[in-house]
mmCIF file of C-alpha atoms in Angstrom:
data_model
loop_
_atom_site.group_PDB
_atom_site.id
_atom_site.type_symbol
_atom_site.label_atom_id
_atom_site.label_comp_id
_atom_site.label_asym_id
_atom_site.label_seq_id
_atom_site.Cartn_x
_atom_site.Cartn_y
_atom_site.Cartn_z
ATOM 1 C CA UNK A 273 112.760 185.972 31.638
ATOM 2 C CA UNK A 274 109.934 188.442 33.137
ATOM 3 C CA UNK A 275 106.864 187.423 32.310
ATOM 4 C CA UNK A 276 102.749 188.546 33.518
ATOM 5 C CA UNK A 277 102.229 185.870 35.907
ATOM 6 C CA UNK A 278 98.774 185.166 37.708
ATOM 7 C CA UNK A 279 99.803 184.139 41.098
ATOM 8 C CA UNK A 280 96.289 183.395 42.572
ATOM 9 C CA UNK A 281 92.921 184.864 42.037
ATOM 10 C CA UNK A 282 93.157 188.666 41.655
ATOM 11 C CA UNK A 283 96.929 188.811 42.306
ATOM 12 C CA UNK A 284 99.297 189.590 38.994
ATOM 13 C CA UNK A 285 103.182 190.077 39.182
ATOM 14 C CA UNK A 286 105.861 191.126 36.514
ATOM 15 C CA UNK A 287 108.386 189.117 37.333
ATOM 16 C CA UNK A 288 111.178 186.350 36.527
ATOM 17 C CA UNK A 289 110.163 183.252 36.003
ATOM 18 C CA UNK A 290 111.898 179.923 34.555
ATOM 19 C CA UNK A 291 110.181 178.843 31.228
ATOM 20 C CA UNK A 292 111.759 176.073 28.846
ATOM 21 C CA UNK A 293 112.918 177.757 25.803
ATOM 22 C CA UNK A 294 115.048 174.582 24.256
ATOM 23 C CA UNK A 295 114.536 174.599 20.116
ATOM 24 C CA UNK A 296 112.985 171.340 18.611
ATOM 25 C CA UNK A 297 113.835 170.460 15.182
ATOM 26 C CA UNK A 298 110.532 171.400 14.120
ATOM 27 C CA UNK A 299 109.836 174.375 16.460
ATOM 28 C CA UNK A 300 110.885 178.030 16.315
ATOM 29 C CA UNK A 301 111.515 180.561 18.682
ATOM 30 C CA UNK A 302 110.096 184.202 18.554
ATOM 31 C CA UNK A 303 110.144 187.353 20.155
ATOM 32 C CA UNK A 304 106.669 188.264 21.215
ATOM 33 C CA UNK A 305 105.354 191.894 19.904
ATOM 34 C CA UNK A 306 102.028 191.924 20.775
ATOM 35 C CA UNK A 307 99.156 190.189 22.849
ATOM 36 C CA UNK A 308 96.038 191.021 23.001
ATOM 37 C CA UNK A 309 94.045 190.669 26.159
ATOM 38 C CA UNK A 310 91.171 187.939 26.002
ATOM 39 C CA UNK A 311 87.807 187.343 28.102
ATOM 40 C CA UNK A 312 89.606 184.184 29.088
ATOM 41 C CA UNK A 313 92.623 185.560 30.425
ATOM 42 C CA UNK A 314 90.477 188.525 32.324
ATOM 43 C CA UNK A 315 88.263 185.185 33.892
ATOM 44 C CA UNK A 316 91.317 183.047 35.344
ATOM 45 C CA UNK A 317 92.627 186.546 36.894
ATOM 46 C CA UNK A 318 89.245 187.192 38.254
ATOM 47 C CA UNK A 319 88.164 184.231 39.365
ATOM 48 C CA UNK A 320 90.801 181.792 39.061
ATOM 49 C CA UNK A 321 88.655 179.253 37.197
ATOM 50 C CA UNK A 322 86.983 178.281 33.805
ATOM 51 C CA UNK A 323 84.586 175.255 34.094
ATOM 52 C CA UNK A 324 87.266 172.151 34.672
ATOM 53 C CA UNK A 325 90.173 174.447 34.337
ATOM 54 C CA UNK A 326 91.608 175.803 37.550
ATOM 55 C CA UNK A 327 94.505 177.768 38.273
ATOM 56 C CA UNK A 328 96.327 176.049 41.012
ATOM 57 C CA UNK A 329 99.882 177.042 40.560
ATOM 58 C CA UNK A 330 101.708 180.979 39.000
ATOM 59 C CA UNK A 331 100.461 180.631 35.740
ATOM 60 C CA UNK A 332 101.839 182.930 32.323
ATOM 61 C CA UNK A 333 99.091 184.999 30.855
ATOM 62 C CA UNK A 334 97.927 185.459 27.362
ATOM 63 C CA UNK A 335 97.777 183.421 24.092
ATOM 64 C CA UNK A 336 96.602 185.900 21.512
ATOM 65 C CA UNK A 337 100.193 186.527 19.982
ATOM 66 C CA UNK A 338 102.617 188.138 17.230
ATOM 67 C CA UNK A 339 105.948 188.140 16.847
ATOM 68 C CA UNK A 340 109.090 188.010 15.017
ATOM 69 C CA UNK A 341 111.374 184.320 14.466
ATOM 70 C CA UNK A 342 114.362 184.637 16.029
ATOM 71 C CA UNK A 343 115.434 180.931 15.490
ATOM 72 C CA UNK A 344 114.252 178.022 13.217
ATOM 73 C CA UNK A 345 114.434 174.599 14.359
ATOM 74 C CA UNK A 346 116.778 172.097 12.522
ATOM 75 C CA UNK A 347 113.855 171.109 10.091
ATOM 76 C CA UNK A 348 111.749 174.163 9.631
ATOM 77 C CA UNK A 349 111.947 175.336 5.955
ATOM 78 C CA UNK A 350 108.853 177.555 5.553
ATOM 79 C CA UNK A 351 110.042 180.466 8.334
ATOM 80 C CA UNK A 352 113.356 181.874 8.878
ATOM 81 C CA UNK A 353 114.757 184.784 11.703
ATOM 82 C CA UNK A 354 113.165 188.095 10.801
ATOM 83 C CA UNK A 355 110.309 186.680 9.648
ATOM 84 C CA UNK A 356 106.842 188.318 11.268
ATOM 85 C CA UNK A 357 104.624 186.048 12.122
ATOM 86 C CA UNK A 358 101.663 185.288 14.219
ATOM 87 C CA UNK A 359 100.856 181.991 16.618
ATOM 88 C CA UNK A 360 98.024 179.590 16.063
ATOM 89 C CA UNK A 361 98.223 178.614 20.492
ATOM 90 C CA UNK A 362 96.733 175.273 20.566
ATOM 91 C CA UNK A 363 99.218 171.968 20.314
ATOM 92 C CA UNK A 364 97.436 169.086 19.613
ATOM 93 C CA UNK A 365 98.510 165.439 19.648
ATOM 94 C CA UNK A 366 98.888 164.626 15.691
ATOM 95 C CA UNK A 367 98.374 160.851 16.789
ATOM 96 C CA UNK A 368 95.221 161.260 18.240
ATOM 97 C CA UNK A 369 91.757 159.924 17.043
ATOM 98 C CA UNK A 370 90.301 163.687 17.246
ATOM 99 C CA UNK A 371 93.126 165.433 15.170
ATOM 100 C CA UNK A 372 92.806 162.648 12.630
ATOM 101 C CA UNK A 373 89.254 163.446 12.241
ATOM 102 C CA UNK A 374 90.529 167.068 11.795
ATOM 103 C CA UNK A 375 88.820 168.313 14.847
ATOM 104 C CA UNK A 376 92.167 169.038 16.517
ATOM 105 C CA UNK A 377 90.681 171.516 18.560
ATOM 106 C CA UNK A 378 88.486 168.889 20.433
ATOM 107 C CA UNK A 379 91.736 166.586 21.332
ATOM 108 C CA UNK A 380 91.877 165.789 25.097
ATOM 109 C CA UNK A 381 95.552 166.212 24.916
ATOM 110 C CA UNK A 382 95.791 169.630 23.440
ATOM 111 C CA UNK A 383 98.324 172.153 25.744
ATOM 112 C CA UNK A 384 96.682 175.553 24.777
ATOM 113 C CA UNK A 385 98.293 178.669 25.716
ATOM 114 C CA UNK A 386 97.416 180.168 29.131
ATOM 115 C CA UNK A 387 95.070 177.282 29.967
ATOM 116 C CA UNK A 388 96.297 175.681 33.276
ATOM 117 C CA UNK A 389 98.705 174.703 33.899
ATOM 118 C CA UNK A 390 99.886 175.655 30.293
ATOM 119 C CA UNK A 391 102.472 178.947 30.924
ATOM 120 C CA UNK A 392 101.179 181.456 27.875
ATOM 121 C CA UNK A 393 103.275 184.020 25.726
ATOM 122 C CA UNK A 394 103.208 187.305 27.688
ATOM 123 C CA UNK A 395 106.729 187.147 27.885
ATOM 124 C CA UNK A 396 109.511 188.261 25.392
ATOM 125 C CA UNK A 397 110.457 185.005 24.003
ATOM 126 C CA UNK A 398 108.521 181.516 22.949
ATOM 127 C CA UNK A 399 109.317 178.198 21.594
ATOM 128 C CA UNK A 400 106.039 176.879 19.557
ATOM 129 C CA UNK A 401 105.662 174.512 16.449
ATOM 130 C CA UNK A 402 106.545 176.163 13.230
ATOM 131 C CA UNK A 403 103.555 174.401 11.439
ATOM 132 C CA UNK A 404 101.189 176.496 14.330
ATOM 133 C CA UNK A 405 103.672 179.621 13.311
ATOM 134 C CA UNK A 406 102.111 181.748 10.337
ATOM 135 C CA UNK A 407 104.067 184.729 8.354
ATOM 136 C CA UNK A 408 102.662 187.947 8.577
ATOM 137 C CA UNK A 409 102.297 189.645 5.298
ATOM 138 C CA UNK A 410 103.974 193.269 4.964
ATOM 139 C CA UNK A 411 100.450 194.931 4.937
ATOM 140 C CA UNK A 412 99.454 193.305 8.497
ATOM 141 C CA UNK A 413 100.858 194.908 11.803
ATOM 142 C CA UNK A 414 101.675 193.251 14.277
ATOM 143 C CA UNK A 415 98.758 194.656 16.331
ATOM 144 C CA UNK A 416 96.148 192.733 13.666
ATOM 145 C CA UNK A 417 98.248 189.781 13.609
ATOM 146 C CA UNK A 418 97.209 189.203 17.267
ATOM 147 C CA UNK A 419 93.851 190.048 16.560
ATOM 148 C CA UNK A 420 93.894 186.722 14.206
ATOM 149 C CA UNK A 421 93.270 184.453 17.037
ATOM 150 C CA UNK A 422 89.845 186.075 18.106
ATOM 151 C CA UNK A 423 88.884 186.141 14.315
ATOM 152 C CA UNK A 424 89.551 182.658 14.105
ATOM 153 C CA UNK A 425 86.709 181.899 16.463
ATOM 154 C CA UNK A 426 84.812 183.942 14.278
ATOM 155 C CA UNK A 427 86.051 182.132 11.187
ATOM 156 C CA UNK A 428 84.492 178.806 13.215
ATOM 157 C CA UNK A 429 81.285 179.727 13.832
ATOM 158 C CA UNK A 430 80.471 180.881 10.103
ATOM 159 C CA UNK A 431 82.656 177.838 8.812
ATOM 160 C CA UNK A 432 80.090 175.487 11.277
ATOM 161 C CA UNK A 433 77.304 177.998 9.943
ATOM 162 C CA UNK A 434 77.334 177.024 6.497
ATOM 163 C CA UNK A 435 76.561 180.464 5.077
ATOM 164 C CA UNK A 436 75.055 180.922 2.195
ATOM 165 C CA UNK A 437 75.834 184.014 0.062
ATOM 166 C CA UNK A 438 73.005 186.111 0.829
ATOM 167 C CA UNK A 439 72.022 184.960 4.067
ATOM 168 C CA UNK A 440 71.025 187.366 6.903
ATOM 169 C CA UNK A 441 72.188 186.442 10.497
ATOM 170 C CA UNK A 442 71.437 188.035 14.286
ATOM 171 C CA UNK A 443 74.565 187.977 16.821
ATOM 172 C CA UNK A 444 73.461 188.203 20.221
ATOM 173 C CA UNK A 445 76.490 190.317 21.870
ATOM 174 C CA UNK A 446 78.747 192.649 20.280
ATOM 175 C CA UNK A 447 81.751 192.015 22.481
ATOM 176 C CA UNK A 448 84.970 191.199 20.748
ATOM 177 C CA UNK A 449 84.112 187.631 19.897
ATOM 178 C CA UNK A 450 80.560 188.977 18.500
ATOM 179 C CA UNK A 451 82.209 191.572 16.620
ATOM 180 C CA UNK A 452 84.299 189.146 15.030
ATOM 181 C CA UNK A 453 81.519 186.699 14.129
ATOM 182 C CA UNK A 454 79.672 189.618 12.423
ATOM 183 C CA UNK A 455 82.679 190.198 10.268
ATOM 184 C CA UNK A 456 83.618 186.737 9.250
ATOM 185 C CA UNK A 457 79.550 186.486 8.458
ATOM 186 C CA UNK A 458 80.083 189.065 6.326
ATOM 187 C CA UNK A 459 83.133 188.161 4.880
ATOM 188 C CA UNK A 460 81.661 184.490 4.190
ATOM 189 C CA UNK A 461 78.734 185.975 1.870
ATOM 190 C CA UNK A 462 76.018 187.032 4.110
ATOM 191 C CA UNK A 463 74.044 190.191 2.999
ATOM 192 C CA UNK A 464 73.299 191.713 6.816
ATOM 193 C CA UNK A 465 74.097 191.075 10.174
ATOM 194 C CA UNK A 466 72.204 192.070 12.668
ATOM 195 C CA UNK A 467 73.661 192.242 15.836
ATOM 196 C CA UNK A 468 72.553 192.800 19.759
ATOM 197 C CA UNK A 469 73.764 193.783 22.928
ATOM 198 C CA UNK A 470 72.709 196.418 25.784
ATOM 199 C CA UNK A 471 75.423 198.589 25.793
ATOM 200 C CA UNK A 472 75.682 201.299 23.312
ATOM 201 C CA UNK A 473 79.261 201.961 23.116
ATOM 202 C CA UNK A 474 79.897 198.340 21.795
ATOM 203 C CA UNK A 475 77.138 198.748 19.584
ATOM 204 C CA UNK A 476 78.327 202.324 17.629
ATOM 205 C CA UNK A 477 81.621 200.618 17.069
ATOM 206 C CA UNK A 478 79.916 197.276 15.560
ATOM 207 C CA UNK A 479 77.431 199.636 13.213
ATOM 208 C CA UNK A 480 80.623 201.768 12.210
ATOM 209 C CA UNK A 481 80.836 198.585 9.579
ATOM 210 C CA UNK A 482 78.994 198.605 6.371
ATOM 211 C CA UNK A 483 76.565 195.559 6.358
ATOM 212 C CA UNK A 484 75.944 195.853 10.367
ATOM 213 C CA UNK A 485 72.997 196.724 11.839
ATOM 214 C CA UNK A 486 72.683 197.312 15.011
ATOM 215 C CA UNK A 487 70.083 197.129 18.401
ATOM 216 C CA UNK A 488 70.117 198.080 22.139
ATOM 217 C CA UNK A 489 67.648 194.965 22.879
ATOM 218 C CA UNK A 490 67.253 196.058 26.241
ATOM 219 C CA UNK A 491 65.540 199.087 24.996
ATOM 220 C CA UNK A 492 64.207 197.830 22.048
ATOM 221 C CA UNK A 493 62.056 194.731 20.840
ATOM 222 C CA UNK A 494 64.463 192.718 19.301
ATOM 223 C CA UNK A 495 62.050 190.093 17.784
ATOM 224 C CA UNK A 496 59.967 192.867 16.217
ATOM 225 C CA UNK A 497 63.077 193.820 15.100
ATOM 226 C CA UNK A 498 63.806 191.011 12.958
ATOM 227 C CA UNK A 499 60.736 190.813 11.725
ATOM 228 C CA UNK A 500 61.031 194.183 10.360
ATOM 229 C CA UNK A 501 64.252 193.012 8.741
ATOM 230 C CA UNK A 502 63.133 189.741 7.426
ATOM 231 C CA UNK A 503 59.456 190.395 6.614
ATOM 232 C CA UNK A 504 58.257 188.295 9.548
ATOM 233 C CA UNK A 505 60.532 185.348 7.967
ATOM 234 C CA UNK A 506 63.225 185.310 10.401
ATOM 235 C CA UNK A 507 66.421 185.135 9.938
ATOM 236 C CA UNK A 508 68.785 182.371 8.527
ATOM 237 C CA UNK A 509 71.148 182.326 11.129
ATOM 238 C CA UNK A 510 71.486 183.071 14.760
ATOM 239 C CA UNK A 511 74.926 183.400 16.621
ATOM 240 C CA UNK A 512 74.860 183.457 19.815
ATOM 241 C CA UNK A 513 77.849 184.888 21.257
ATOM 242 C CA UNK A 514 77.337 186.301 24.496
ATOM 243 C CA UNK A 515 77.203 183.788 26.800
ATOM 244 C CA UNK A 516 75.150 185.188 29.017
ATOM 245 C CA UNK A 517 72.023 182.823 30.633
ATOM 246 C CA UNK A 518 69.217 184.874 29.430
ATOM 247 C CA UNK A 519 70.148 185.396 25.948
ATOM 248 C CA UNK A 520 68.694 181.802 24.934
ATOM 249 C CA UNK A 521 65.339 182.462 26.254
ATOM 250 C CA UNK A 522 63.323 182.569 22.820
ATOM 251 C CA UNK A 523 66.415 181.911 20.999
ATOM 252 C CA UNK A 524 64.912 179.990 17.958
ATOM 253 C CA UNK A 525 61.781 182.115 18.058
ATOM 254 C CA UNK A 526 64.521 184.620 15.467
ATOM 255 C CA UNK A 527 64.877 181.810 13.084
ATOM 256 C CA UNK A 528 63.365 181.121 9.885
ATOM 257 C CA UNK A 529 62.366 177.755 9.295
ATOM 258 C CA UNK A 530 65.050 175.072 8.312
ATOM 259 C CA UNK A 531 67.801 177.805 9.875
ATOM 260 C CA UNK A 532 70.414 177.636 12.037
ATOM 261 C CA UNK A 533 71.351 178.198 15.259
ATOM 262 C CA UNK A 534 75.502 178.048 16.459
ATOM 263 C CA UNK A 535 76.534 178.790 20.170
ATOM 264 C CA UNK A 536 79.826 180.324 20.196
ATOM 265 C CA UNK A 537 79.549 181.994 23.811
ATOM 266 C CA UNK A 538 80.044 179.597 26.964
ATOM 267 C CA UNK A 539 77.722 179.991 29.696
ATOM 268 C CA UNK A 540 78.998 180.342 33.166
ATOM 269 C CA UNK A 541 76.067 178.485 34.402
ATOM 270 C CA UNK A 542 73.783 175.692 32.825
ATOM 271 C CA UNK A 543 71.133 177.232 30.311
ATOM 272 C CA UNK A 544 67.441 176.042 29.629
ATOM 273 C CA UNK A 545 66.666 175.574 25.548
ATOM 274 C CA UNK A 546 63.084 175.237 23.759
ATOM 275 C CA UNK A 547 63.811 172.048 22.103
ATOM 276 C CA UNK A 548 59.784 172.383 21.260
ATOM 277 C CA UNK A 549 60.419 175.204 19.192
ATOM 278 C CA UNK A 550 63.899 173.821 17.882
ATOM 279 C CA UNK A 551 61.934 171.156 16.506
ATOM 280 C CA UNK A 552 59.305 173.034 14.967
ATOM 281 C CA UNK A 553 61.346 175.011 12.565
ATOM 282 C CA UNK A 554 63.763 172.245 11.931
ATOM 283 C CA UNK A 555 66.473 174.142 13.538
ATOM 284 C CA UNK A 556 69.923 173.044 12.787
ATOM 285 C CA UNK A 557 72.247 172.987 15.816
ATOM 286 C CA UNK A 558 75.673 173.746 15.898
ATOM 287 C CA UNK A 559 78.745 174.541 18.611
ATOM 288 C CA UNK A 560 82.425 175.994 18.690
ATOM 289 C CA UNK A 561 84.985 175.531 20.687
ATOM 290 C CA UNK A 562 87.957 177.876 19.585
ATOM 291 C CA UNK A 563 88.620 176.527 16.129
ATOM 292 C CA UNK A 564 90.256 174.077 13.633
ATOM 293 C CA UNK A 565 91.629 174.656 10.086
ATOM 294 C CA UNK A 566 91.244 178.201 9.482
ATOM 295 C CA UNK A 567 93.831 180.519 10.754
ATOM 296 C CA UNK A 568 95.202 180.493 7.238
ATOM 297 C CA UNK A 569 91.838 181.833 6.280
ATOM 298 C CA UNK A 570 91.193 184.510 8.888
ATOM 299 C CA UNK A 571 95.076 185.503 7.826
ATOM 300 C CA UNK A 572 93.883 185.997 4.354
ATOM 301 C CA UNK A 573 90.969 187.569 4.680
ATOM 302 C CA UNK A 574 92.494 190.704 6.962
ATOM 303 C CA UNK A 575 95.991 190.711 4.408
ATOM 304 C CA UNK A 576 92.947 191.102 1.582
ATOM 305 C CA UNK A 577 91.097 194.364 3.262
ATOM 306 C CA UNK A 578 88.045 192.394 3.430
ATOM 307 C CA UNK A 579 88.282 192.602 7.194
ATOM 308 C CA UNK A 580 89.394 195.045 8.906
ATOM 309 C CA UNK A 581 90.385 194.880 12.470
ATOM 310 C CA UNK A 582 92.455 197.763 13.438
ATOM 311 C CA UNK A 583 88.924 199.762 14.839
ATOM 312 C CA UNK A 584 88.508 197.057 17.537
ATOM 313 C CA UNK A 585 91.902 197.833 19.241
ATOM 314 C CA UNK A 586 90.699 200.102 21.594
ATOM 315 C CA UNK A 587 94.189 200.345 23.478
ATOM 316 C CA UNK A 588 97.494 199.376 23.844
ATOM 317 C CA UNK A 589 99.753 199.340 27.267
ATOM 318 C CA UNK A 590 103.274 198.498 27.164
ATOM 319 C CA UNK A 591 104.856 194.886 28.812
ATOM 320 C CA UNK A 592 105.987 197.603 32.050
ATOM 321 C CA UNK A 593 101.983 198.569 32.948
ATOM 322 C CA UNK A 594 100.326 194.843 31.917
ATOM 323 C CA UNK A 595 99.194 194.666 35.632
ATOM 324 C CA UNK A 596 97.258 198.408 34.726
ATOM 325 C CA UNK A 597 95.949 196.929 31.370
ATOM 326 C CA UNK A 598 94.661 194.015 33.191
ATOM 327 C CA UNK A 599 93.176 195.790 35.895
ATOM 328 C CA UNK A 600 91.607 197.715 33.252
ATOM 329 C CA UNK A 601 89.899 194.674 31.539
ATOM 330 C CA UNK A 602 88.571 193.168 34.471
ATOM 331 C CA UNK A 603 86.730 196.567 34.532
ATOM 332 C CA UNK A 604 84.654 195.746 31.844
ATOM 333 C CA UNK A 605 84.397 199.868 30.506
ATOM 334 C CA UNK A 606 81.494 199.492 27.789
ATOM 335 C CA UNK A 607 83.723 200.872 25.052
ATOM 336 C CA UNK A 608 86.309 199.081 25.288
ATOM 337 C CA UNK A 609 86.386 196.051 22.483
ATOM 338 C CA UNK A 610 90.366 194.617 22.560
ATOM 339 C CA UNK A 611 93.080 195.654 24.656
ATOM 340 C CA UNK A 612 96.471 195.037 23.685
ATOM 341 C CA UNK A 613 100.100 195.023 25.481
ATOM 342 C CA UNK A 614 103.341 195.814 23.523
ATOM 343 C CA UNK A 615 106.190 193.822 24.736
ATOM 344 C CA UNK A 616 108.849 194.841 21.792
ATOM 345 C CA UNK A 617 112.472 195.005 21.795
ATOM 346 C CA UNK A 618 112.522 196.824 25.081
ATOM 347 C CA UNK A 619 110.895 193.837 26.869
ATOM 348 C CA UNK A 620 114.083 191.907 25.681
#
């Protein structure tokens, strides 16, 4: 099948490649639609690396997927060819210590999509679990059904946030993944979100939201800024979801006491905290990686209209030009929030 494969740093071909597509009894096999682009994909083409995860051999892009089933596995009974779905992409090991705690996410052994030297789905067909497989209802595109598997981050954080209805919380970076925080804090019951970045493109499309409020915190003083919104109380939770180095300078200093703090962005580099002032406002602590349990939830919440996702899709290439669409989000342009590539029954 042609597929988008990384070949080394900075080199992508559409090409043939040999990928196992044998049907388990509990596995199904789709036809990809659409995949959206991630930060993650963008950082293996660009630099060929993520922390302890290094490309090493031509490697299948993408893992942020919809489809339709084109073949049920002999014991599959929930799904059925024709059926639109969207794909949950990590496979944990059900027998391990981690998955029986319910953290699946944090098992050693899990083969994620398009995490070497795991091949991911920018190709026309798959063969993935049916119980990681999710139906698409009629009133979700296939475009927003790949958009779950950034919202499910989202859905993490506020899950490990413990919202409270009412609750006011700062995002530090309105890139996709901060974007999607803001809306699953809203969605989970908080009253505002206030969320930061320095470029202003990003920022108009985050404020287009009701319940968003938005600051350029290069040009403006964010702290006074939530004290202005709190009365000088701070605010109840802080996500940080940027990742970048700087943005945990003074990071508790936003928080009331007895708040919360949850790191959702990784840091390319090792980051310096004020456990001091942590400690003096009782700060609780809290970390995501990807997610666990809640796909289901981030489905329901976008098939409800409580979250809408279609305004983040900024474009969408077809499966011909994925080396363009790429290209283009390894460029970074401030507006753009999600990029998507079409593979569809001409892929096929």
């Amino acid at each position: 099948m042609k597929a988008l494969v990384l070949e080394k740093t900075r080199h992508l071909s559409l090409r043939d490649i040999e990928l196992p597509l044998d049907l388990r009894p509990d596995d199904v096999k789709i036809a990809i639609e659409t995949v959206g682009i991630c930060g993650s994909d963008v950082h293996y083409y660009t630099h060929g690396r993520i922390g302890p995860y290094v490309v090493e051999q031509p490697m299948v892009l993408g893992h942020e997927a919809s489809g339709v089933v084109v073949e049920t596995g002999t014991n599959v009974r929930h799904l059925k060819p024709g059926d639109r779905v969207c794909v949950e992409p990590g496979i944990a090991n059900d027998k391990s210590r981690a998955t029986r705690l319910g953290l699946y996410n944090l098992d050693p052994e899990v083969v994620f999509w398009a995490t070497p030297p795991v091949h991911g789905c920018l190709t026309p067909l798959v063969i993935h679990p049916a119980n990681l497989t999710f139906k698409l209802p009629d009133n979700v595109s296939f475009a927003e059904g790949a958009m779950i598997e950034p919202f499910a981050v989202g859905m993490q954080a506020v899950t490990k946030a413990r919202v409270t209805p009412g609750d006011v919380a700062l995002v530090i970076g309105a890139g996709p993944i901060g974007i999607m925080v803001a809306l699953a804090a809203l969605a989970g019951g908080c009253s505002t979100v206030i969320i930061s970045d320095i470029q202003d493109q990003k920022l108009a499309i985050a404020a287009s939201y009701d319940g968003i409020v938005a600051i350029n915190s290069r040009e403006d003083d964010l702290g006074a800024f939530v004290g202005l919104c709190t009365d000088k109380w701070g605010v109840d939770i802080v996500f940080e979801a940027s990742g970048h180095p700087s943005a945990f300078n003074g990071i508790f200093e936003f928080i009331r006491p007895g708040g919360t703090a949850v790191f959702v962005g990784m840091p390319v580099e090792p980051v310096s905290l004020d456990i001091v002032s942590a400690q003096l406002r009782e700060v609780r602590i809290e970390t995501v990686f990807r997610y666990a349990n809640v796909y289901d939830r981030a489905l329901a919440l976008v098939a409800s209209g409580k979250v809408d996702l279609k305004p983040l899709i900024t474009e969408t290439y077809a499966f011909g030009d994925s080396v363009q669409a790429f290209e283009r989000a390894a460029e970074g342009r401030p507006r753009d929030i999600k990029l998507q590539i079409r593979l569809g029954k001409d892929a096929r």
